[in-house]
Amino acid sequence: MPHAIRFDEAGGPEVLRWESVDVGEPGRGEVRIRHQAVGLNFADTYFRSGLYPVPLPSGLGVEAAGVIEAVGDGVTHLAVGERVTYTGFLDTLGAYSTERLIPAAPLIRLPDAISCETAAAMTMRGLTAAYLLRRIHPFAQGDSILLHAAAGGVGLIVSQWAKLLGLNVIGTVSTEAKAAVARAHGCDHVVLYRQENVAQRVRELTDGKGVDVVFDSVGKDTFETSLDSLKRRGLMVCVGTASGPIPPFNPQLLAMKGSLYLTRPALADYIADPAEKAELAGELFGHVAAGRIRIEINQRYDLKDAAQAHRDLEGGKTTGSSVFMVSGD
């Protein structure tokens, strides 16, 4: 019997329930997929808490990988038995499930060298890293970046990819243990944000100039520090709000701190075009298959234990990627 994690009201991890569900047959443009692994992302907590409102009751999760079991009318580019992965937003919500129906459009066929477990751990994180480094800014060898949450799932991929591009990577982490993880994956310098003044340390490491780009997934708690770490006309990239939304501010602040640029991108807008999504996925898969980027799966959970996984994630107890195992790959 298929099962899924669902919730009837917004709230903490305790609202998540493990339920049996009916899946049915795919309609036009849909497929039925049997999941082998499901990704755990911080965005999942935003849906659960109500920060990203959705009609309730609802499923949860936007990233998974598995095997196609049935295809609906009009689906000609995918076949039963093929392994696929996906990520998205509302169009893929419901990934915390053993089986499901899903539109065929978001699905990406997996190369033989990429397992379903690896795909579930990296599709959202990897495509995020891909657009951040290949679309957001025209990086040149020797440019510097400040990367918050450098030991997290996105952080470890970004730091490895940044080194392939010849960038100088300064990462922030909370503990010495996470600092060791960040260094092992490409960070040239690691700042312990609970013990050091991040902006001051960044200036020291960049001869007073500041970094070209900041990738900030933390939000409220790091916003001004991130701005203070940028060089004149540097770029602030807000990619998440783990500590809460950034409070309203006067744009004059950007002028006062060096004519800074600020953007709040969303992955959905960088994979909306099928050709661009295929290009970014191809580059990502190529790096992973060749071993140039390692995907670190440091936490594995049973899908029914989603509430505990959310507690660990929100409590800062995880490093690298986390996945829910549904069946053997």
Short mmCIF file of the C-alpha atoms (twelve columns), coordinates in Angstrom:
data_MODEL
# 
_entry.id   MODEL 
# 
loop_
_atom_site.group_PDB 
_atom_site.id 
_atom_site.type_symbol 
_atom_site.label_atom_id 
_atom_site.label_alt_id 
_atom_site.label_comp_id 
_atom_site.label_asym_id 
_atom_site.label_seq_id 
_atom_site.Cartn_x 
_atom_site.Cartn_y 
_atom_site.Cartn_z 
_atom_site.pdbx_PDB_model_num 
ATOM 1   C CA . MET A 1   0.000  0.000  0.000   1 
ATOM 2   C CA . PRO A 2   1.473  3.407  -0.934  1 
ATOM 3   C CA . HIS A 3   2.173  5.798  1.929   1 
ATOM 4   C CA . ALA A 4   2.917  9.515  2.195   1 
ATOM 5   C CA . ILE A 5   3.723  12.184 4.754   1 
ATOM 6   C CA . ARG A 6   0.880  14.699 4.939   1 
ATOM 7   C CA . PHE A 7   -0.175 17.583 7.189   1 
ATOM 8   C CA . ASP A 8   -3.539 19.206 7.938   1 
ATOM 9   C CA . GLU A 9   -2.297 22.417 9.554   1 
ATOM 10  C CA . ALA A 10  0.830  24.538 9.508   1 
ATOM 11  C CA . GLY A 11  3.138  24.193 12.465  1 
ATOM 12  C CA . GLY A 12  6.162  22.405 13.855  1 
ATOM 13  C CA . PRO A 13  7.429  18.941 12.938  1 
ATOM 14  C CA . GLU A 14  4.699  17.371 15.077  1 
ATOM 15  C CA . VAL A 15  2.048  18.186 12.428  1 
ATOM 16  C CA . LEU A 16  3.542  15.643 9.992   1 
ATOM 17  C CA . ARG A 17  1.606  12.379 9.671   1 
ATOM 18  C CA . TRP A 18  2.397  9.055  7.957   1 
ATOM 19  C CA . GLU A 19  -0.690 7.956  5.999   1 
ATOM 20  C CA . SER A 20  -1.722 5.316  3.492   1 
ATOM 21  C CA . VAL A 21  -2.783 6.903  0.192   1 
ATOM 22  C CA . ASP A 22  -4.413 5.923  -3.087  1 
ATOM 23  C CA . VAL A 23  -2.302 6.772  -6.122  1 
ATOM 24  C CA . GLY A 24  -4.320 5.667  -9.151  1 
ATOM 25  C CA . GLU A 25  -3.356 5.811  -12.799 1 
ATOM 26  C CA . PRO A 26  -1.634 8.740  -14.519 1 
ATOM 27  C CA . GLY A 27  -3.718 11.190 -16.493 1 
ATOM 28  C CA . ARG A 28  -2.686 13.004 -19.624 1 
ATOM 29  C CA . GLY A 29  0.831  14.403 -19.306 1 
ATOM 30  C CA . GLU A 30  1.479  12.528 -16.064 1 
ATOM 31  C CA . VAL A 31  3.488  9.533  -14.915 1 
ATOM 32  C CA . ARG A 32  3.304  7.291  -11.877 1 
ATOM 33  C CA . ILE A 33  6.651  7.027  -10.152 1 
ATOM 34  C CA . ARG A 34  7.857  4.651  -7.446  1 
ATOM 35  C CA . HIS A 35  10.340 6.540  -5.321  1 
ATOM 36  C CA . GLN A 36  13.626 5.020  -4.238  1 
ATOM 37  C CA . ALA A 37  14.936 8.070  -2.382  1 
ATOM 38  C CA . VAL A 38  13.475 11.438 -1.378  1 
ATOM 39  C CA . GLY A 39  15.402 14.640 -0.700  1 
ATOM 40  C CA . LEU A 40  15.176 16.645 2.528   1 
ATOM 41  C CA . ASN A 41  15.505 20.401 1.953   1 
ATOM 42  C CA . PHE A 42  15.155 23.442 4.172   1 
ATOM 43  C CA . ALA A 43  12.382 24.656 1.877   1 
ATOM 44  C CA . ASP A 44  10.312 21.700 3.127   1 
ATOM 45  C CA . THR A 45  10.186 23.323 6.563   1 
ATOM 46  C CA . TYR A 46  8.850  26.535 5.005   1 
ATOM 47  C CA . PHE A 47  5.879  24.676 3.514   1 
ATOM 48  C CA . ARG A 48  5.266  22.861 6.798   1 
ATOM 49  C CA . SER A 49  5.472  26.005 8.944   1 
ATOM 50  C CA . GLY A 50  3.269  28.084 6.669   1 
ATOM 51  C CA . LEU A 51  6.013  30.481 5.517   1 
ATOM 52  C CA . TYR A 52  5.195  29.143 2.043   1 
ATOM 53  C CA . PRO A 53  1.385  28.847 2.250   1 
ATOM 54  C CA . VAL A 54  -0.294 25.911 0.482   1 
ATOM 55  C CA . PRO A 55  -3.899 24.660 0.490   1 
ATOM 56  C CA . LEU A 56  -4.385 22.155 3.321   1 
ATOM 57  C CA . PRO A 57  -4.356 19.232 3.783   1 
ATOM 58  C CA . SER A 58  -1.210 18.802 1.746   1 
ATOM 59  C CA . GLY A 59  1.695  16.562 0.959   1 
ATOM 60  C CA . LEU A 60  5.267  17.724 1.451   1 
ATOM 61  C CA . GLY A 61  8.624  17.628 -0.310  1 
ATOM 62  C CA . VAL A 62  9.664  18.794 -3.773  1 
ATOM 63  C CA . GLU A 63  12.582 16.496 -4.676  1 
ATOM 64  C CA . ALA A 64  12.906 12.748 -5.224  1 
ATOM 65  C CA . ALA A 65  14.198 10.076 -7.576  1 
ATOM 66  C CA . GLY A 66  12.782 6.742  -8.627  1 
ATOM 67  C CA . VAL A 67  11.462 4.524  -11.387 1 
ATOM 68  C CA . ILE A 68  8.576  5.230  -13.734 1 
ATOM 69  C CA . GLU A 69  5.823  2.604  -13.369 1 
ATOM 70  C CA . ALA A 70  3.188  3.996  -15.762 1 
ATOM 71  C CA . VAL A 71  2.845  6.852  -18.257 1 
ATOM 72  C CA . GLY A 72  -0.263 8.762  -19.244 1 
ATOM 73  C CA . ASP A 73  -1.434 9.878  -22.667 1 
ATOM 74  C CA . GLY A 74  0.784  12.427 -24.350 1 
ATOM 75  C CA . VAL A 75  3.986  11.411 -22.564 1 
ATOM 76  C CA . THR A 76  6.366  10.426 -25.336 1 
ATOM 77  C CA . HIS A 77  9.816  11.330 -24.002 1 
ATOM 78  C CA . LEU A 78  9.762  8.961  -21.011 1 
ATOM 79  C CA . ALA A 79  9.066  5.228  -20.711 1 
ATOM 80  C CA . VAL A 80  8.132  2.686  -18.049 1 
ATOM 81  C CA . GLY A 81  11.223 1.439  -16.240 1 
ATOM 82  C CA . GLU A 82  13.308 4.568  -16.707 1 
ATOM 83  C CA . ARG A 83  15.002 6.142  -13.697 1 
ATOM 84  C CA . VAL A 84  14.251 9.826  -13.196 1 
ATOM 85  C CA . THR A 85  14.793 12.628 -10.717 1 
ATOM 86  C CA . TYR A 86  12.982 15.889 -10.162 1 
ATOM 87  C CA . THR A 87  12.801 19.080 -8.184  1 
ATOM 88  C CA . GLY A 88  10.564 22.103 -8.346  1 
ATOM 89  C CA . PHE A 89  8.097  24.029 -6.241  1 
ATOM 90  C CA . LEU A 90  4.311  23.690 -6.177  1 
ATOM 91  C CA . ASP A 91  4.429  21.612 -9.364  1 
ATOM 92  C CA . THR A 92  6.345  18.855 -7.559  1 
ATOM 93  C CA . LEU A 93  4.993  19.192 -4.007  1 
ATOM 94  C CA . GLY A 94  4.247  15.760 -2.543  1 
ATOM 95  C CA . ALA A 95  7.629  14.057 -2.850  1 
ATOM 96  C CA . TYR A 96  7.445  12.634 0.683   1 
ATOM 97  C CA . SER A 97  5.722  9.506  -0.627  1 
ATOM 98  C CA . THR A 98  6.490  5.953  -1.658  1 
ATOM 99  C CA . GLU A 99  4.582  6.344  -4.937  1 
ATOM 100 C CA . ARG A 100 2.862  9.259  -6.604  1 
ATOM 101 C CA . LEU A 101 1.456  10.791 -9.754  1 
ATOM 102 C CA . ILE A 102 3.426  13.736 -11.113 1 
ATOM 103 C CA . PRO A 103 3.480  15.822 -14.303 1 
ATOM 104 C CA . ALA A 104 6.098  14.504 -16.685 1 
ATOM 105 C CA . ALA A 105 7.501  17.954 -17.476 1 
ATOM 106 C CA . PRO A 106 9.729  18.368 -14.369 1 
ATOM 107 C CA . LEU A 107 11.293 14.909 -14.678 1 
ATOM 108 C CA . ILE A 108 14.948 14.542 -15.620 1 
ATOM 109 C CA . ARG A 109 16.233 11.219 -16.925 1 
ATOM 110 C CA . LEU A 110 19.128 9.913  -14.845 1 
ATOM 111 C CA . PRO A 111 22.412 8.827  -16.428 1 
ATOM 112 C CA . ASP A 112 23.632 5.352  -15.472 1 
ATOM 113 C CA . ALA A 113 26.451 6.786  -13.355 1 
ATOM 114 C CA . ILE A 114 24.079 8.598  -10.961 1 
ATOM 115 C CA . SER A 115 22.161 6.518  -8.392  1 
ATOM 116 C CA . CYS A 116 18.667 7.453  -7.242  1 
ATOM 117 C CA . GLU A 117 20.018 8.082  -3.746  1 
ATOM 118 C CA . THR A 118 22.640 10.504 -5.066  1 
ATOM 119 C CA . ALA A 119 20.078 12.178 -7.314  1 
ATOM 120 C CA . ALA A 120 17.641 12.750 -4.435  1 
ATOM 121 C CA . ALA A 121 20.469 14.263 -2.425  1 
ATOM 122 C CA . MET A 122 21.609 16.667 -5.113  1 
ATOM 123 C CA . THR A 123 18.992 17.587 -7.700  1 
ATOM 124 C CA . MET A 124 17.698 20.691 -5.921  1 
ATOM 125 C CA . ARG A 125 21.011 21.515 -4.251  1 
ATOM 126 C CA . GLY A 126 23.042 20.811 -7.367  1 
ATOM 127 C CA . LEU A 127 20.823 22.785 -9.732  1 
ATOM 128 C CA . THR A 128 20.845 25.620 -7.203  1 
ATOM 129 C CA . ALA A 129 24.645 25.556 -7.159  1 
ATOM 130 C CA . ALA A 130 24.622 25.405 -10.956 1 
ATOM 131 C CA . TYR A 131 22.576 28.544 -11.483 1 
ATOM 132 C CA . LEU A 132 24.340 30.430 -8.685  1 
ATOM 133 C CA . LEU A 133 27.744 29.840 -10.233 1 
ATOM 134 C CA . ARG A 134 26.840 29.715 -13.936 1 
ATOM 135 C CA . ARG A 135 24.033 32.266 -14.310 1 
ATOM 136 C CA . ILE A 136 23.992 34.829 -11.481 1 
ATOM 137 C CA . HIS A 137 27.359 36.542 -12.013 1 
ATOM 138 C CA . PRO A 138 30.128 36.488 -14.667 1 
ATOM 139 C CA . PHE A 139 32.771 35.004 -12.384 1 
ATOM 140 C CA . ALA A 140 36.428 35.269 -13.329 1 
ATOM 141 C CA . GLN A 141 39.285 33.218 -11.951 1 
ATOM 142 C CA . GLY A 142 40.496 34.765 -8.718  1 
ATOM 143 C CA . ASP A 143 37.155 36.292 -7.702  1 
ATOM 144 C CA . SER A 144 36.150 35.849 -4.063  1 
ATOM 145 C CA . ILE A 145 32.862 34.662 -2.593  1 
ATOM 146 C CA . LEU A 146 31.471 34.519 0.930   1 
ATOM 147 C CA . LEU A 147 29.401 31.387 1.419   1 
ATOM 148 C CA . HIS A 148 27.188 31.131 4.486   1 
ATOM 149 C CA . ALA A 149 26.251 27.625 5.745   1 
ATOM 150 C CA . ALA A 150 29.308 26.303 3.968   1 
ATOM 151 C CA . ALA A 151 28.948 22.814 5.463   1 
ATOM 152 C CA . GLY A 152 25.347 22.409 4.318   1 
ATOM 153 C CA . GLY A 153 24.114 20.521 1.288   1 
ATOM 154 C CA . VAL A 154 24.201 23.478 -1.104  1 
ATOM 155 C CA . GLY A 155 27.329 24.861 0.514   1 
ATOM 156 C CA . LEU A 156 29.422 21.746 -0.076  1 
ATOM 157 C CA . ILE A 157 28.467 21.631 -3.745  1 
ATOM 158 C CA . VAL A 158 28.974 25.366 -4.289  1 
ATOM 159 C CA . SER A 159 32.408 25.316 -2.655  1 
ATOM 160 C CA . GLN A 160 33.610 22.377 -4.758  1 
ATOM 161 C CA . TRP A 161 32.252 23.879 -7.975  1 
ATOM 162 C CA . ALA A 162 33.689 27.299 -7.105  1 
ATOM 163 C CA . LYS A 163 37.150 25.783 -6.825  1 
ATOM 164 C CA . LEU A 164 36.736 24.267 -10.301 1 
ATOM 165 C CA . LEU A 165 36.159 27.853 -11.490 1 
ATOM 166 C CA . GLY A 166 39.246 29.120 -9.684  1 
ATOM 167 C CA . LEU A 167 37.396 31.184 -7.076  1 
ATOM 168 C CA . ASN A 168 38.569 32.098 -3.589  1 
ATOM 169 C CA . VAL A 169 35.983 30.651 -1.171  1 
ATOM 170 C CA . ILE A 170 35.380 32.002 2.332   1 
ATOM 171 C CA . GLY A 171 32.814 29.944 4.216   1 
ATOM 172 C CA . THR A 172 30.984 30.471 7.497   1 
ATOM 173 C CA . VAL A 173 30.034 27.658 9.877   1 
ATOM 174 C CA . SER A 174 28.986 27.270 13.507  1 
ATOM 175 C CA . THR A 175 31.474 24.688 14.830  1 
ATOM 176 C CA . GLU A 176 35.010 23.407 14.381  1 
ATOM 177 C CA . ALA A 177 33.612 20.076 13.196  1 
ATOM 178 C CA . LYS A 178 31.677 21.808 10.422  1 
ATOM 179 C CA . ALA A 179 34.748 23.895 9.607   1 
ATOM 180 C CA . ALA A 180 36.700 20.707 8.926   1 
ATOM 181 C CA . VAL A 181 33.950 19.508 6.583   1 
ATOM 182 C CA . ALA A 182 33.918 22.838 4.735   1 
ATOM 183 C CA . ARG A 183 37.698 22.872 4.294   1 
ATOM 184 C CA . ALA A 184 37.659 19.307 2.977   1 
ATOM 185 C CA . HIS A 185 35.260 20.405 0.240   1 
ATOM 186 C CA . GLY A 186 37.071 23.430 -1.092  1 
ATOM 187 C CA . CYS A 187 36.743 26.345 1.331   1 
ATOM 188 C CA . ASP A 188 40.011 28.285 1.349   1 
ATOM 189 C CA . HIS A 189 39.087 30.026 4.604   1 
ATOM 190 C CA . VAL A 190 36.445 29.216 7.215   1 
ATOM 191 C CA . VAL A 191 34.999 31.714 9.689   1 
ATOM 192 C CA . LEU A 192 33.329 30.522 12.892  1 
ATOM 193 C CA . TYR A 193 30.462 32.998 12.987  1 
ATOM 194 C CA . ARG A 194 29.681 32.408 16.679  1 
ATOM 195 C CA . GLN A 195 33.227 33.310 17.693  1 
ATOM 196 C CA . GLU A 196 34.438 35.809 15.087  1 
ATOM 197 C CA . ASN A 197 33.269 39.039 13.496  1 
ATOM 198 C CA . VAL A 198 32.506 37.753 10.007  1 
ATOM 199 C CA . ALA A 199 32.683 41.041 8.111   1 
ATOM 200 C CA . GLN A 200 35.915 42.050 9.842   1 
ATOM 201 C CA . ARG A 201 37.487 38.670 9.117   1 
ATOM 202 C CA . VAL A 202 36.411 38.836 5.469   1 
ATOM 203 C CA . ARG A 203 38.097 42.242 5.121   1 
ATOM 204 C CA . GLU A 204 41.288 40.804 6.616   1 
ATOM 205 C CA . LEU A 205 41.226 37.893 4.174   1 
ATOM 206 C CA . THR A 206 40.651 40.131 1.148   1 
ATOM 207 C CA . ASP A 207 43.194 42.874 1.926   1 
ATOM 208 C CA . GLY A 208 40.387 45.205 2.960   1 
ATOM 209 C CA . LYS A 209 38.460 45.011 -0.315  1 
ATOM 210 C CA . GLY A 210 35.657 42.591 0.506   1 
ATOM 211 C CA . VAL A 211 34.294 39.774 -1.636  1 
ATOM 212 C CA . ASP A 212 32.779 39.991 -5.103  1 
ATOM 213 C CA . VAL A 213 29.653 37.988 -4.208  1 
ATOM 214 C CA . VAL A 214 27.923 36.784 -1.045  1 
ATOM 215 C CA . PHE A 215 25.670 33.711 -1.138  1 
ATOM 216 C CA . ASP A 216 23.439 34.100 1.926   1 
ATOM 217 C CA . SER A 217 20.977 31.332 2.764   1 
ATOM 218 C CA . VAL A 218 20.539 32.414 6.394   1 
ATOM 219 C CA . GLY A 219 18.572 35.646 5.987   1 
ATOM 220 C CA . LYS A 220 17.646 37.840 8.940   1 
ATOM 221 C CA . ASP A 221 20.621 37.073 11.177  1 
ATOM 222 C CA . THR A 222 23.314 37.587 8.522   1 
ATOM 223 C CA . PHE A 223 21.879 40.227 6.176   1 
ATOM 224 C CA . GLU A 224 23.840 43.273 7.345   1 
ATOM 225 C CA . THR A 225 26.991 41.229 7.928   1 
ATOM 226 C CA . SER A 226 26.752 40.022 4.350   1 
ATOM 227 C CA . LEU A 227 26.399 43.563 3.022   1 
ATOM 228 C CA . ASP A 228 29.388 44.669 5.116   1 
ATOM 229 C CA . SER A 229 31.481 41.853 3.618   1 
ATOM 230 C CA . LEU A 230 31.061 42.984 -0.003  1 
ATOM 231 C CA . LYS A 231 33.467 45.040 -2.051  1 
ATOM 232 C CA . ARG A 232 32.279 48.231 -3.718  1 
ATOM 233 C CA . ARG A 233 29.574 47.352 -6.298  1 
ATOM 234 C CA . GLY A 234 29.549 43.764 -5.046  1 
ATOM 235 C CA . LEU A 235 26.569 41.434 -5.373  1 
ATOM 236 C CA . MET A 236 24.453 40.149 -2.484  1 
ATOM 237 C CA . VAL A 237 22.560 36.959 -3.396  1 
ATOM 238 C CA . CYS A 238 19.776 36.093 -0.941  1 
ATOM 239 C CA . VAL A 239 19.122 32.387 -1.455  1 
ATOM 240 C CA . GLY A 240 17.280 31.460 1.729   1 
ATOM 241 C CA . THR A 241 15.930 32.578 5.080   1 
ATOM 242 C CA . ALA A 242 16.917 29.846 7.533   1 
ATOM 243 C CA . SER A 243 16.969 32.347 10.424  1 
ATOM 244 C CA . GLY A 244 13.827 34.160 9.284   1 
ATOM 245 C CA . PRO A 245 12.811 36.675 6.605   1 
ATOM 246 C CA . ILE A 246 14.957 39.747 6.027   1 
ATOM 247 C CA . PRO A 247 13.234 42.794 7.598   1 
ATOM 248 C CA . PRO A 248 12.167 45.644 5.306   1 
ATOM 249 C CA . PHE A 249 14.951 48.154 4.632   1 
ATOM 250 C CA . ASN A 250 15.540 51.391 2.743   1 
ATOM 251 C CA . PRO A 251 17.329 50.707 -0.574  1 
ATOM 252 C CA . GLN A 252 19.499 53.727 0.228   1 
ATOM 253 C CA . LEU A 253 21.386 51.294 2.480   1 
ATOM 254 C CA . LEU A 254 22.831 49.647 -0.633  1 
ATOM 255 C CA . ALA A 255 24.226 52.988 -1.811  1 
ATOM 256 C CA . MET A 256 25.672 53.789 1.603   1 
ATOM 257 C CA . LYS A 257 27.535 50.465 1.721   1 
ATOM 258 C CA . GLY A 258 29.190 50.785 -1.680  1 
ATOM 259 C CA . SER A 259 26.577 50.908 -4.466  1 
ATOM 260 C CA . LEU A 260 25.815 47.252 -3.871  1 
ATOM 261 C CA . TYR A 261 23.604 45.010 -5.964  1 
ATOM 262 C CA . LEU A 262 21.045 42.666 -4.396  1 
ATOM 263 C CA . THR A 263 19.039 39.798 -5.863  1 
ATOM 264 C CA . ARG A 264 16.632 37.215 -4.473  1 
ATOM 265 C CA . PRO A 265 16.592 34.460 -7.138  1 
ATOM 266 C CA . ALA A 266 14.470 31.306 -7.224  1 
ATOM 267 C CA . LEU A 267 15.527 28.009 -8.750  1 
ATOM 268 C CA . ALA A 268 12.185 27.724 -10.575 1 
ATOM 269 C CA . ASP A 269 13.069 30.682 -12.789 1 
ATOM 270 C CA . TYR A 270 16.360 29.111 -13.848 1 
ATOM 271 C CA . ILE A 271 14.922 25.708 -14.782 1 
ATOM 272 C CA . ALA A 272 11.642 26.903 -16.330 1 
ATOM 273 C CA . ASP A 273 13.130 26.679 -19.814 1 
ATOM 274 C CA . PRO A 274 13.664 22.983 -20.667 1 
ATOM 275 C CA . ALA A 275 16.818 23.692 -22.657 1 
ATOM 276 C CA . GLU A 276 18.416 25.687 -19.841 1 
ATOM 277 C CA . LYS A 277 17.431 23.060 -17.277 1 
ATOM 278 C CA . ALA A 278 18.971 20.331 -19.443 1 
ATOM 279 C CA . GLU A 279 22.181 22.338 -19.816 1 
ATOM 280 C CA . LEU A 280 22.519 22.968 -16.086 1 
ATOM 281 C CA . ALA A 281 21.635 19.358 -15.206 1 
ATOM 282 C CA . GLY A 282 24.083 18.036 -17.787 1 
ATOM 283 C CA . GLU A 283 26.933 20.081 -16.354 1 
ATOM 284 C CA . LEU A 284 26.029 19.036 -12.813 1 
ATOM 285 C CA . PHE A 285 25.721 15.336 -13.662 1 
ATOM 286 C CA . GLY A 286 28.995 15.489 -15.592 1 
ATOM 287 C CA . HIS A 287 30.931 16.868 -12.631 1 
ATOM 288 C CA . VAL A 288 29.413 14.335 -10.230 1 
ATOM 289 C CA . ALA A 289 29.874 11.348 -12.544 1 
ATOM 290 C CA . ALA A 290 33.524 12.291 -13.091 1 
ATOM 291 C CA . GLY A 291 34.154 12.687 -9.356  1 
ATOM 292 C CA . ARG A 292 34.962 16.396 -9.601  1 
ATOM 293 C CA . ILE A 293 32.069 17.133 -7.219  1 
ATOM 294 C CA . ARG A 294 31.323 14.735 -4.359  1 
ATOM 295 C CA . ILE A 295 27.802 14.505 -2.982  1 
ATOM 296 C CA . GLU A 296 27.994 13.913 0.748   1 
ATOM 297 C CA . ILE A 297 24.944 12.093 2.130   1 
ATOM 298 C CA . ASN A 298 25.555 12.413 5.843   1 
ATOM 299 C CA . GLN A 299 22.050 11.690 7.142   1 
ATOM 300 C CA . ARG A 300 19.627 8.967  6.071   1 
ATOM 301 C CA . TYR A 301 16.117 8.582  7.486   1 
ATOM 302 C CA . ASP A 302 13.121 6.348  6.989   1 
ATOM 303 C CA . LEU A 303 10.416 8.366  5.280   1 
ATOM 304 C CA . LYS A 304 8.015  7.795  8.169   1 
ATOM 305 C CA . ASP A 305 10.525 9.586  10.439  1 
ATOM 306 C CA . ALA A 306 10.132 12.903 8.620   1 
ATOM 307 C CA . ALA A 307 9.318  14.795 11.834  1 
ATOM 308 C CA . GLN A 308 12.654 13.840 13.412  1 
ATOM 309 C CA . ALA A 309 14.477 14.733 10.210  1 
ATOM 310 C CA . HIS A 310 12.916 18.210 10.320  1 
ATOM 311 C CA . ARG A 311 13.941 18.622 13.966  1 
ATOM 312 C CA . ASP A 312 17.534 17.718 13.106  1 
ATOM 313 C CA . LEU A 313 17.600 20.038 10.099  1 
ATOM 314 C CA . GLU A 314 16.146 23.029 11.929  1 
ATOM 315 C CA . GLY A 315 18.369 22.347 14.929  1 
ATOM 316 C CA . GLY A 316 21.537 22.666 12.869  1 
ATOM 317 C CA . LYS A 317 22.466 19.043 13.486  1 
ATOM 318 C CA . THR A 318 23.030 18.093 9.849   1 
ATOM 319 C CA . THR A 319 25.882 18.511 7.396   1 
ATOM 320 C CA . GLY A 320 25.910 17.883 3.670   1 
ATOM 321 C CA . SER A 321 22.783 16.304 2.224   1 
ATOM 322 C CA . SER A 322 20.007 14.326 3.903   1 
ATOM 323 C CA . VAL A 323 17.739 11.779 2.225   1 
ATOM 324 C CA . PHE A 324 14.777 9.598  3.032   1 
ATOM 325 C CA . MET A 325 15.313 6.018  1.914   1 
ATOM 326 C CA . VAL A 326 12.228 4.436  0.409   1 
ATOM 327 C CA . SER A 327 13.633 1.210  -1.044  1 
ATOM 328 C CA . GLY A 328 16.901 -0.235 -2.305  1 
ATOM 329 C CA . ASP A 329 18.452 1.398  -5.357  1 
# 
